Amino acid sequence: MSPVIVRTIDELRLRVRELRAAGHTIGLVPTMGALHEGHLSLVQAAKDDGHKVIVSIFVNPTQFNDKKDLEKYPRNEAADVALLEPLDVAIVWAPHVEEMYADGFATTVSVSGITDGLCGATRPGHFDGVATVVSKLLLQALPDAAYFGQKDYQQLAVINRLVADLNIPAKIVGCPILREVDGLAMSSRNVRLSEKGRKTAALLFQTLSQAAEDIDSGKSVETVMSRSSEALLAAGFEAIDYLEMRSADDLSPMTEFDRPARLFVAAFLDGVRLIDNVVVKGR
Ligand code: AMP
């Protein structure tokens, strides 16, 4: 069945009340649209947990530190809704910007600490935008659970923090990264890559995976990181925002592999900022 498309908070609340009155629980999947299989895997996870699913589609202007990135962000609501149809999504929550940020809007949710490094260091204001809009989405839909991808691992950590700190009664579920056959993490931004860039892009995951193996086999973290950066730049990436090993738990920087770790990368290709992360397995 086609999902109902909702544009106002009043209607969203009404429809959520109706679903709850019919005995359903609610799973929310926040997205910025341009849906791909990665997003659909979150919807499936929510369904598997037995929820009626709300997918929000909102390209949130306040989390874009680069105006051009916001302008170029792919938007195609009709195609998104068509992709959701076979999954029996109950509601597509697609508010206009004015519904989300009414005149006089003046509140920001800001999470400190875990937002200092990685994307927080290179995208000023980004996580304030994310934390604010996710808080709003959770308070609007009041879901039992909300589903997020580990593709945006730092974002997931920020959301876990704010939900705990603000006592928002929703369970946050982190879901695995869905990848293309060559390993490239699925992303709405991938469509902006040139044909050549799309091939080069696979090196991001391949390089990261090799680096994780090398660190696991005892090689120096610093050497592995600098060699990996060099390899990406030599392959055609224009710039690397960061390539770092961090604690998988609290995202604190690590120079030795002495606790559960992940490798994080953000790099530009064809002017598109791609991010990825992998676990360092350990033996
Ligand atoms: P976005 O539309 O890019 O803001 O992403 C919406 C949600 O989908 C976020 O929780 C992302 O982490 C998640 N997501 C995006 N790409 C993937 C992927 N390749 N695998 C799993 N989850 C993803």
PDB file of C-alpha atoms and ligand atoms in Angstrom:
ATOM      1  CA  MET A   1       0.000   0.000   0.000  1.00  0.00           C
ATOM      2  CA  SER A   2       1.140   3.562  -0.685  1.00  0.00           C
ATOM      3  CA  PRO A   3       2.348   5.396   2.374  1.00  0.00           C
ATOM      4  CA  VAL A   4       0.377   8.485   3.322  1.00  0.00           C
ATOM      5  CA  ILE A   5       2.413  11.649   2.803  1.00  0.00           C
ATOM      6  CA  VAL A   6       2.123  14.024   5.738  1.00  0.00           C
ATOM      7  CA  ARG A   7       3.209  17.691   5.669  1.00  0.00           C
ATOM      8  CA  THR A   8       2.092  19.104   9.009  1.00  0.00           C
ATOM      9  CA  ILE A   9       2.976  18.248  12.605  1.00  0.00           C
ATOM     10  CA  ASP A  10      -0.730  18.269  13.562  1.00  0.00           C
ATOM     11  CA  GLU A  11      -1.560  15.614  10.980  1.00  0.00           C
ATOM     12  CA  LEU A  12       1.497  13.562  11.924  1.00  0.00           C
ATOM     13  CA  ARG A  13       0.417  13.516  15.578  1.00  0.00           C
ATOM     14  CA  LEU A  14      -3.129  12.573  14.616  1.00  0.00           C
ATOM     15  CA  ARG A  15      -1.962   9.682  12.436  1.00  0.00           C
ATOM     16  CA  VAL A  16       0.470   8.426  15.092  1.00  0.00           C
ATOM     17  CA  ARG A  17      -2.373   8.498  17.639  1.00  0.00           C
ATOM     18  CA  GLU A  18      -4.543   6.469  15.250  1.00  0.00           C
ATOM     19  CA  LEU A  19      -1.803   3.863  14.757  1.00  0.00           C
ATOM     20  CA  ARG A  20      -1.260   3.581  18.501  1.00  0.00           C
ATOM     21  CA  ALA A  21      -5.010   3.321  19.136  1.00  0.00           C
ATOM     22  CA  ALA A  22      -5.028   0.389  16.696  1.00  0.00           C
ATOM     23  CA  GLY A  23      -2.402  -1.286  18.884  1.00  0.00           C
ATOM     24  CA  HIS A  24       0.696  -0.603  16.803  1.00  0.00           C
ATOM     25  CA  THR A  25       4.158   0.481  17.907  1.00  0.00           C
ATOM     26  CA  ILE A  26       6.062   3.041  15.859  1.00  0.00           C
ATOM     27  CA  GLY A  27       9.499   2.856  14.255  1.00  0.00           C
ATOM     28  CA  LEU A  28      10.957   6.063  12.809  1.00  0.00           C
ATOM     29  CA  VAL A  29      13.548   6.131  10.027  1.00  0.00           C
ATOM     30  CA  PRO A  30      14.909   9.665   9.569  1.00  0.00           C
ATOM     31  CA  THR A  31      16.339  10.405   6.094  1.00  0.00           C
ATOM     32  CA  MET A  32      17.131  13.265   3.779  1.00  0.00           C
ATOM     33  CA  GLY A  33      15.569  11.448   0.819  1.00  0.00           C
ATOM     34  CA  ALA A  34      17.298  10.324  -2.389  1.00  0.00           C
ATOM     35  CA  LEU A  35      16.659   6.904  -0.962  1.00  0.00           C
ATOM     36  CA  HIS A  36      18.775   3.861  -1.726  1.00  0.00           C
ATOM     37  CA  GLU A  37      19.036   0.322  -0.384  1.00  0.00           C
ATOM     38  CA  GLY A  38      20.909   1.558   2.698  1.00  0.00           C
ATOM     39  CA  HIS A  39      17.843   3.541   3.757  1.00  0.00           C
ATOM     40  CA  LEU A  40      15.552   0.644   2.855  1.00  0.00           C
ATOM     41  CA  SER A  41      17.575  -1.652   5.126  1.00  0.00           C
ATOM     42  CA  LEU A  42      16.699   0.652   8.039  1.00  0.00           C
ATOM     43  CA  VAL A  43      13.018   0.424   7.111  1.00  0.00           C
ATOM     44  CA  GLN A  44      13.314  -3.358   6.982  1.00  0.00           C
ATOM     45  CA  ALA A  45      14.995  -3.418  10.408  1.00  0.00           C
ATOM     46  CA  ALA A  46      12.106  -1.364  11.849  1.00  0.00           C
ATOM     47  CA  LYS A  47       9.582  -3.726  10.247  1.00  0.00           C
ATOM     48  CA  ASP A  48      11.460  -6.776  11.516  1.00  0.00           C
ATOM     49  CA  ASP A  49      11.111  -5.325  15.017  1.00  0.00           C
ATOM     50  CA  GLY A  50       7.345  -5.333  14.494  1.00  0.00           C
ATOM     51  CA  HIS A  51       6.779  -1.577  14.117  1.00  0.00           C
ATOM     52  CA  LYS A  52       4.579   0.453  11.813  1.00  0.00           C
ATOM     53  CA  VAL A  53       7.147   2.555  10.015  1.00  0.00           C
ATOM     54  CA  ILE A  54       7.388   6.308   9.555  1.00  0.00           C
ATOM     55  CA  VAL A  55      10.074   7.457   7.129  1.00  0.00           C
ATOM     56  CA  SER A  56      10.907  11.126   7.410  1.00  0.00           C
ATOM     57  CA  ILE A  57      12.239  12.844   4.315  1.00  0.00           C
ATOM     58  CA  PHE A  58      13.640  16.254   5.128  1.00  0.00           C
ATOM     59  CA  VAL A  59      16.737  17.864   3.664  1.00  0.00           C
ATOM     60  CA  ASN A  60      17.671  19.746   6.792  1.00  0.00           C
ATOM     61  CA  PRO A  61      19.239  23.094   5.850  1.00  0.00           C
ATOM     62  CA  THR A  62      20.752  23.707   9.291  1.00  0.00           C
ATOM     63  CA  GLN A  63      23.123  20.734   9.072  1.00  0.00           C
ATOM     64  CA  PHE A  64      24.738  21.885   5.813  1.00  0.00           C
ATOM     65  CA  ASN A  65      27.771  24.023   6.534  1.00  0.00           C
ATOM     66  CA  ASP A  66      28.312  24.384   2.765  1.00  0.00           C
ATOM     67  CA  LYS A  67      25.466  26.119   0.901  1.00  0.00           C
ATOM     68  CA  LYS A  68      26.455  24.606  -2.434  1.00  0.00           C
ATOM     69  CA  ASP A  69      26.268  21.106  -0.936  1.00  0.00           C
ATOM     70  CA  LEU A  70      22.702  21.895   0.189  1.00  0.00           C
ATOM     71  CA  GLU A  71      21.738  23.220  -3.257  1.00  0.00           C
ATOM     72  CA  LYS A  72      23.223  20.184  -4.995  1.00  0.00           C
ATOM     73  CA  TYR A  73      21.693  17.645  -2.609  1.00  0.00           C
ATOM     74  CA  PRO A  74      19.590  15.244  -4.758  1.00  0.00           C
ATOM     75  CA  ARG A  75      15.816  15.482  -4.228  1.00  0.00           C
ATOM     76  CA  ASN A  76      13.190  13.227  -5.763  1.00  0.00           C
ATOM     77  CA  GLU A  77      10.235  12.623  -3.486  1.00  0.00           C
ATOM     78  CA  ALA A  78       8.126  10.737  -6.040  1.00  0.00           C
ATOM     79  CA  ALA A  79      10.913   8.199  -6.648  1.00  0.00           C
ATOM     80  CA  ASP A  80      11.473   7.897  -2.886  1.00  0.00           C
ATOM     81  CA  VAL A  81       7.807   7.163  -2.222  1.00  0.00           C
ATOM     82  CA  ALA A  82       7.786   4.579  -5.025  1.00  0.00           C
ATOM     83  CA  LEU A  83      10.745   2.805  -3.390  1.00  0.00           C
ATOM     84  CA  LEU A  84       8.939   2.727  -0.042  1.00  0.00           C
ATOM     85  CA  GLU A  85       5.682   1.378  -1.442  1.00  0.00           C
ATOM     86  CA  PRO A  86       6.609  -2.328  -1.530  1.00  0.00           C
ATOM     87  CA  LEU A  87       7.850  -2.063   2.063  1.00  0.00           C
ATOM     88  CA  ASP A  88       4.419  -1.125   3.359  1.00  0.00           C
ATOM     89  CA  VAL A  89       5.599   2.063   5.062  1.00  0.00           C
ATOM     90  CA  ALA A  90       2.713   3.664   6.958  1.00  0.00           C
ATOM     91  CA  ILE A  91       3.698   7.347   6.795  1.00  0.00           C
ATOM     92  CA  VAL A  92       6.144   9.479   4.852  1.00  0.00           C
ATOM     93  CA  TRP A  93       6.743  12.523   7.010  1.00  0.00           C
ATOM     94  CA  ALA A  94       7.890  15.180   4.549  1.00  0.00           C
ATOM     95  CA  PRO A  95       7.433  18.622   6.066  1.00  0.00           C
ATOM     96  CA  HIS A  96       8.335  21.846   4.286  1.00  0.00           C
ATOM     97  CA  VAL A  97      11.155  23.902   5.793  1.00  0.00           C
ATOM     98  CA  GLU A  98       8.649  26.441   7.205  1.00  0.00           C
ATOM     99  CA  GLU A  99       6.849  23.687   9.153  1.00  0.00           C
ATOM    100  CA  MET A 100      10.131  22.567  10.736  1.00  0.00           C
ATOM    101  CA  TYR A 101      11.613  26.010  11.319  1.00  0.00           C
ATOM    102  CA  ALA A 102       8.757  28.430  11.931  1.00  0.00           C
ATOM    103  CA  ASP A 103       9.358  32.188  12.181  1.00  0.00           C
ATOM    104  CA  GLY A 104      11.271  33.020  15.336  1.00  0.00           C
ATOM    105  CA  PHE A 105      12.879  29.575  15.660  1.00  0.00           C
ATOM    106  CA  ALA A 106      15.710  30.071  18.155  1.00  0.00           C
ATOM    107  CA  THR A 107      16.625  26.759  19.811  1.00  0.00           C
ATOM    108  CA  THR A 108      19.686  24.627  19.147  1.00  0.00           C
ATOM    109  CA  VAL A 109      20.497  21.227  20.602  1.00  0.00           C
ATOM    110  CA  SER A 110      24.269  20.992  20.917  1.00  0.00           C
ATOM    111  CA  VAL A 111      26.128  17.856  22.016  1.00  0.00           C
ATOM    112  CA  SER A 112      29.669  18.465  23.245  1.00  0.00           C
ATOM    113  CA  GLY A 113      32.679  16.136  23.397  1.00  0.00           C
ATOM    114  CA  ILE A 114      32.001  13.493  20.754  1.00  0.00           C
ATOM    115  CA  THR A 115      31.318  16.249  18.226  1.00  0.00           C
ATOM    116  CA  ASP A 116      34.808  17.761  18.615  1.00  0.00           C
ATOM    117  CA  GLY A 117      36.686  15.647  16.066  1.00  0.00           C
ATOM    118  CA  LEU A 118      36.076  13.934  12.710  1.00  0.00           C
ATOM    119  CA  CYS A 119      33.092  15.518  10.894  1.00  0.00           C
ATOM    120  CA  GLY A 120      32.607  17.928  13.816  1.00  0.00           C
ATOM    121  CA  ALA A 121      36.040  19.453  13.236  1.00  0.00           C
ATOM    122  CA  THR A 122      35.661  19.878   9.488  1.00  0.00           C
ATOM    123  CA  ARG A 123      31.957  20.754   9.265  1.00  0.00           C
ATOM    124  CA  PRO A 124      31.318  23.534  11.794  1.00  0.00           C
ATOM    125  CA  GLY A 125      27.710  23.586  12.997  1.00  0.00           C
ATOM    126  CA  HIS A 126      26.859  20.294  11.276  1.00  0.00           C
ATOM    127  CA  PHE A 127      26.153  18.273  14.407  1.00  0.00           C
ATOM    128  CA  ASP A 128      24.175  21.096  16.023  1.00  0.00           C
ATOM    129  CA  GLY A 129      21.943  20.945  12.957  1.00  0.00           C
ATOM    130  CA  VAL A 130      21.706  17.150  13.152  1.00  0.00           C
ATOM    131  CA  ALA A 131      21.076  17.077  16.924  1.00  0.00           C
ATOM    132  CA  THR A 132      18.407  19.762  16.663  1.00  0.00           C
ATOM    133  CA  VAL A 133      16.518  18.205  13.771  1.00  0.00           C
ATOM    134  CA  VAL A 134      16.690  14.658  15.175  1.00  0.00           C
ATOM    135  CA  SER A 135      15.423  15.917  18.550  1.00  0.00           C
ATOM    136  CA  LYS A 136      12.553  17.587  16.727  1.00  0.00           C
ATOM    137  CA  LEU A 137      11.756  14.494  14.644  1.00  0.00           C
ATOM    138  CA  LEU A 138      11.744  12.297  17.752  1.00  0.00           C
ATOM    139  CA  LEU A 139       9.480  14.716  19.624  1.00  0.00           C
ATOM    140  CA  GLN A 140       7.145  15.086  16.642  1.00  0.00           C
ATOM    141  CA  ALA A 141       6.665  11.383  15.951  1.00  0.00           C
ATOM    142  CA  LEU A 142       7.325  10.058  19.487  1.00  0.00           C
ATOM    143  CA  PRO A 143       8.392   6.651  18.114  1.00  0.00           C
ATOM    144  CA  ASP A 144       9.146   3.580  20.209  1.00  0.00           C
ATOM    145  CA  ALA A 145      12.373   3.176  18.268  1.00  0.00           C
ATOM    146  CA  ALA A 146      14.383   5.109  15.691  1.00  0.00           C
ATOM    147  CA  TYR A 147      16.783   3.557  13.179  1.00  0.00           C
ATOM    148  CA  PHE A 148      20.098   5.017  12.046  1.00  0.00           C
ATOM    149  CA  GLY A 149      22.961   3.713   9.900  1.00  0.00           C
ATOM    150  CA  GLN A 150      26.482   3.078  11.151  1.00  0.00           C
ATOM    151  CA  LYS A 151      27.572   4.713   7.899  1.00  0.00           C
ATOM    152  CA  ASP A 152      27.234   7.943   9.893  1.00  0.00           C
ATOM    153  CA  TYR A 153      28.866   6.442  12.961  1.00  0.00           C
ATOM    154  CA  GLN A 154      29.634   9.730  14.696  1.00  0.00           C
ATOM    155  CA  GLN A 155      26.063  10.910  14.065  1.00  0.00           C
ATOM    156  CA  LEU A 156      24.776   7.710  15.672  1.00  0.00           C
ATOM    157  CA  ALA A 157      26.983   8.375  18.720  1.00  0.00           C
ATOM    158  CA  VAL A 158      25.692  11.964  18.924  1.00  0.00           C
ATOM    159  CA  ILE A 159      22.080  10.765  18.773  1.00  0.00           C
ATOM    160  CA  ASN A 160      22.654   8.108  21.434  1.00  0.00           C
ATOM    161  CA  ARG A 161      24.125  10.825  23.658  1.00  0.00           C
ATOM    162  CA  LEU A 162      21.319  13.343  23.185  1.00  0.00           C
ATOM    163  CA  VAL A 163      18.560  10.762  23.660  1.00  0.00           C
ATOM    164  CA  ALA A 164      20.163   9.665  26.933  1.00  0.00           C
ATOM    165  CA  ASP A 165      20.839  13.236  28.076  1.00  0.00           C
ATOM    166  CA  LEU A 166      17.394  14.604  27.215  1.00  0.00           C
ATOM    167  CA  ASN A 167      15.552  11.476  28.433  1.00  0.00           C
ATOM    168  CA  ILE A 168      13.796  11.046  25.107  1.00  0.00           C
ATOM    169  CA  PRO A 169      11.863   7.778  25.436  1.00  0.00           C
ATOM    170  CA  ALA A 170      12.882   6.203  22.115  1.00  0.00           C
ATOM    171  CA  LYS A 171      15.191   3.248  21.599  1.00  0.00           C
ATOM    172  CA  ILE A 172      17.983   4.094  19.166  1.00  0.00           C
ATOM    173  CA  VAL A 173      18.933   1.232  16.844  1.00  0.00           C
ATOM    174  CA  GLY A 174      22.223   1.332  14.894  1.00  0.00           C
ATOM    175  CA  CYS A 175      22.198  -0.658  11.640  1.00  0.00           C
ATOM    176  CA  PRO A 176      25.090  -2.023   9.516  1.00  0.00           C
ATOM    177  CA  ILE A 177      26.464  -0.173   6.478  1.00  0.00           C
ATOM    178  CA  LEU A 178      25.065  -1.318   3.123  1.00  0.00           C
ATOM    179  CA  ARG A 179      27.655  -1.333   0.339  1.00  0.00           C
ATOM    180  CA  GLU A 180      27.765  -1.578  -3.450  1.00  0.00           C
ATOM    181  CA  VAL A 181      29.335  -4.732  -4.902  1.00  0.00           C
ATOM    182  CA  ASP A 182      32.773  -3.059  -5.051  1.00  0.00           C
ATOM    183  CA  GLY A 183      32.531  -2.021  -1.411  1.00  0.00           C
ATOM    184  CA  LEU A 184      31.577   1.648  -1.799  1.00  0.00           C
ATOM    185  CA  ALA A 185      29.189   2.587   1.014  1.00  0.00           C
ATOM    186  CA  MET A 186      25.797   3.429  -0.486  1.00  0.00           C
ATOM    187  CA  SER A 187      25.136   7.151  -0.250  1.00  0.00           C
ATOM    188  CA  SER A 188      22.758   9.670  -1.770  1.00  0.00           C
ATOM    189  CA  ARG A 189      25.860  11.624  -2.797  1.00  0.00           C
ATOM    190  CA  ASN A 190      27.264   8.814  -4.979  1.00  0.00           C
ATOM    191  CA  VAL A 191      25.061   9.881  -7.931  1.00  0.00           C
ATOM    192  CA  ARG A 192      27.130  13.073  -8.144  1.00  0.00           C
ATOM    193  CA  LEU A 193      30.316  11.135  -8.965  1.00  0.00           C
ATOM    194  CA  SER A 194      31.563  11.015 -12.567  1.00  0.00           C
ATOM    195  CA  GLU A 195      31.894   7.606 -14.219  1.00  0.00           C
ATOM    196  CA  LYS A 196      35.636   7.636 -13.529  1.00  0.00           C
ATOM    197  CA  GLY A 197      35.104   8.947  -9.999  1.00  0.00           C
ATOM    198  CA  ARG A 198      32.603   6.209  -9.273  1.00  0.00           C
ATOM    199  CA  LYS A 199      35.289   3.598 -10.044  1.00  0.00           C
ATOM    200  CA  THR A 200      37.926   5.393  -7.965  1.00  0.00           C
ATOM    201  CA  ALA A 201      35.468   5.765  -5.076  1.00  0.00           C
ATOM    202  CA  ALA A 202      35.638   2.036  -4.329  1.00  0.00           C
ATOM    203  CA  LEU A 203      39.216   2.593  -3.171  1.00  0.00           C
ATOM    204  CA  LEU A 204      37.926   4.391  -0.095  1.00  0.00           C
ATOM    205  CA  PHE A 205      36.569   1.187   1.453  1.00  0.00           C
ATOM    206  CA  GLN A 206      39.337  -0.980   0.018  1.00  0.00           C
ATOM    207  CA  THR A 207      42.045   1.286   1.456  1.00  0.00           C
ATOM    208  CA  LEU A 208      40.279   1.511   4.798  1.00  0.00           C
ATOM    209  CA  SER A 209      39.862  -2.281   4.978  1.00  0.00           C
ATOM    210  CA  GLN A 210      43.514  -2.853   4.116  1.00  0.00           C
ATOM    211  CA  ALA A 211      44.551  -0.309   6.759  1.00  0.00           C
ATOM    212  CA  ALA A 212      42.412  -2.098   9.364  1.00  0.00           C
ATOM    213  CA  GLU A 213      44.073  -5.413   8.457  1.00  0.00           C
ATOM    214  CA  ASP A 214      47.550  -3.871   8.640  1.00  0.00           C
ATOM    215  CA  ILE A 215      46.862  -2.363  12.071  1.00  0.00           C
ATOM    216  CA  ASP A 216      45.419  -5.650  13.232  1.00  0.00           C
ATOM    217  CA  SER A 217      48.600  -7.418  12.113  1.00  0.00           C
ATOM    218  CA  GLY A 218      50.670  -5.088  14.294  1.00  0.00           C
ATOM    219  CA  LYS A 219      51.871  -2.367  11.917  1.00  0.00           C
ATOM    220  CA  SER A 220      52.342   1.160  13.258  1.00  0.00           C
ATOM    221  CA  VAL A 221      49.072   3.095  13.221  1.00  0.00           C
ATOM    222  CA  GLU A 222      50.804   6.306  12.192  1.00  0.00           C
ATOM    223  CA  THR A 223      52.607   4.657   9.261  1.00  0.00           C
ATOM    224  CA  VAL A 224      49.487   2.845   8.069  1.00  0.00           C
ATOM    225  CA  MET A 225      47.440   6.042   8.227  1.00  0.00           C
ATOM    226  CA  SER A 226      49.910   8.168   6.321  1.00  0.00           C
ATOM    227  CA  ARG A 227      50.426   5.473   3.656  1.00  0.00           C
ATOM    228  CA  SER A 228      46.666   5.114   3.247  1.00  0.00           C
ATOM    229  CA  SER A 229      46.243   8.891   2.839  1.00  0.00           C
ATOM    230  CA  GLU A 230      49.001   8.956   0.244  1.00  0.00           C
ATOM    231  CA  ALA A 231      47.391   6.059  -1.626  1.00  0.00           C
ATOM    232  CA  LEU A 232      44.013   7.839  -1.768  1.00  0.00           C
ATOM    233  CA  LEU A 233      45.545  11.103  -2.969  1.00  0.00           C
ATOM    234  CA  ALA A 234      47.617   9.261  -5.594  1.00  0.00           C
ATOM    235  CA  ALA A 235      44.455   7.486  -6.801  1.00  0.00           C
ATOM    236  CA  GLY A 236      42.728  10.799  -7.540  1.00  0.00           C
ATOM    237  CA  PHE A 237      40.998  11.883  -4.322  1.00  0.00           C
ATOM    238  CA  GLU A 238      41.348  15.665  -4.209  1.00  0.00           C
ATOM    239  CA  ALA A 239      41.586  16.100  -0.450  1.00  0.00           C
ATOM    240  CA  ILE A 240      41.260  14.142   2.758  1.00  0.00           C
ATOM    241  CA  ASP A 241      39.367  15.761   5.617  1.00  0.00           C
ATOM    242  CA  TYR A 242      40.444  13.065   8.028  1.00  0.00           C
ATOM    243  CA  LEU A 243      41.655   9.484   8.170  1.00  0.00           C
ATOM    244  CA  GLU A 244      41.846   8.397  11.781  1.00  0.00           C
ATOM    245  CA  MET A 245      41.584   5.522  14.204  1.00  0.00           C
ATOM    246  CA  ARG A 246      39.192   6.197  17.069  1.00  0.00           C
ATOM    247  CA  SER A 247      37.688   4.318  19.976  1.00  0.00           C
ATOM    248  CA  ALA A 248      34.581   2.457  18.818  1.00  0.00           C
ATOM    249  CA  ASP A 249      32.941   3.344  22.131  1.00  0.00           C
ATOM    250  CA  ASP A 250      33.508   7.041  22.763  1.00  0.00           C
ATOM    251  CA  LEU A 251      35.288   8.112  19.550  1.00  0.00           C
ATOM    252  CA  SER A 252      38.343   9.281  21.482  1.00  0.00           C
ATOM    253  CA  PRO A 253      41.562   9.431  19.366  1.00  0.00           C
ATOM    254  CA  MET A 254      43.832   6.353  19.455  1.00  0.00           C
ATOM    255  CA  THR A 255      47.443   6.001  18.420  1.00  0.00           C
ATOM    256  CA  GLU A 256      47.823   2.376  19.610  1.00  0.00           C
ATOM    257  CA  PHE A 257      45.418  -0.472  18.895  1.00  0.00           C
ATOM    258  CA  ASP A 258      44.749  -1.300  22.546  1.00  0.00           C
ATOM    259  CA  ARG A 259      40.906  -1.251  22.705  1.00  0.00           C
ATOM    260  CA  PRO A 260      37.956  -1.693  20.327  1.00  0.00           C
ATOM    261  CA  ALA A 261      38.613   0.638  17.413  1.00  0.00           C
ATOM    262  CA  ARG A 262      37.254   1.862  14.110  1.00  0.00           C
ATOM    263  CA  LEU A 263      38.892   3.664  11.216  1.00  0.00           C
ATOM    264  CA  PHE A 264      37.111   6.766   9.957  1.00  0.00           C
ATOM    265  CA  VAL A 265      37.607   8.593   6.683  1.00  0.00           C
ATOM    266  CA  ALA A 266      36.165  11.621   4.916  1.00  0.00           C
ATOM    267  CA  ALA A 267      37.584  12.488   1.506  1.00  0.00           C
ATOM    268  CA  PHE A 268      36.675  14.534  -1.553  1.00  0.00           C
ATOM    269  CA  LEU A 269      36.324  13.037  -5.025  1.00  0.00           C
ATOM    270  CA  ASP A 270      34.844  14.985  -7.968  1.00  0.00           C
ATOM    271  CA  GLY A 271      34.090  17.655  -5.366  1.00  0.00           C
ATOM    272  CA  VAL A 272      31.848  15.178  -3.508  1.00  0.00           C
ATOM    273  CA  ARG A 273      32.557  14.556   0.156  1.00  0.00           C
ATOM    274  CA  LEU A 274      32.458  10.811   0.855  1.00  0.00           C
ATOM    275  CA  ILE A 275      32.630   9.250   4.318  1.00  0.00           C
ATOM    276  CA  ASP A 276      33.126   5.683   5.489  1.00  0.00           C
ATOM    277  CA  ASN A 277      34.242   3.700   8.514  1.00  0.00           C
ATOM    278  CA  VAL A 278      35.289   0.122   9.294  1.00  0.00           C
ATOM    279  CA  VAL A 279      35.923  -1.866  12.416  1.00  0.00           C
ATOM    280  CA  VAL A 280      39.491  -2.883  13.312  1.00  0.00           C
ATOM    281  CA  LYS A 281      38.769  -6.495  14.187  1.00  0.00           C
ATOM    282  CA  GLY A 282      41.531  -7.567  16.513  1.00  0.00           C
ATOM    283  CA  ARG A 283      42.438 -11.190  17.101  1.00  0.00           C
TER     284      ARG A 283
HETATM  285  P1  AMP B   1      20.769  10.381   4.979  1.00  0.00           P
HETATM  286  O1  AMP B   1      19.552  10.364   4.101  1.00  0.00           O
HETATM  287  O2  AMP B   1      22.045  10.290   4.220  1.00  0.00           O
HETATM  288  O3  AMP B   1      20.737  11.461   6.014  1.00  0.00           O
HETATM  289  O4  AMP B   1      20.727   9.016   5.793  1.00  0.00           O
HETATM  290  C1  AMP B   1      19.598   8.653   6.537  1.00  0.00           C
HETATM  291  C2  AMP B   1      19.930   7.457   7.366  1.00  0.00           C
HETATM  292  O5  AMP B   1      20.318   6.379   6.512  1.00  0.00           O
HETATM  293  C3  AMP B   1      21.108   7.696   8.322  1.00  0.00           C
HETATM  294  O6  AMP B   1      20.841   7.049   9.558  1.00  0.00           O
HETATM  295  C4  AMP B   1      22.248   7.047   7.599  1.00  0.00           C
HETATM  296  O7  AMP B   1      23.280   6.596   8.464  1.00  0.00           O
HETATM  297  C5  AMP B   1      21.546   5.872   6.944  1.00  0.00           C
HETATM  298  N1  AMP B   1      22.328   5.391   5.807  1.00  0.00           N
HETATM  299  C6  AMP B   1      22.793   6.128   4.774  1.00  0.00           C
HETATM  300  N2  AMP B   1      23.536   5.363   3.956  1.00  0.00           N
HETATM  301  C7  AMP B   1      23.553   4.120   4.504  1.00  0.00           C
HETATM  302  C8  AMP B   1      24.162   2.872   4.135  1.00  0.00           C
HETATM  303  N3  AMP B   1      24.928   2.768   3.048  1.00  0.00           N
HETATM  304  N4  AMP B   1      23.964   1.807   4.937  1.00  0.00           N
HETATM  305  C9  AMP B   1      23.190   1.910   6.055  1.00  0.00           C
HETATM  306  N5  AMP B   1      22.596   3.041   6.453  1.00  0.00           N
HETATM  307  C10 AMP B   1      22.772   4.137   5.690  1.00  0.00           C
END
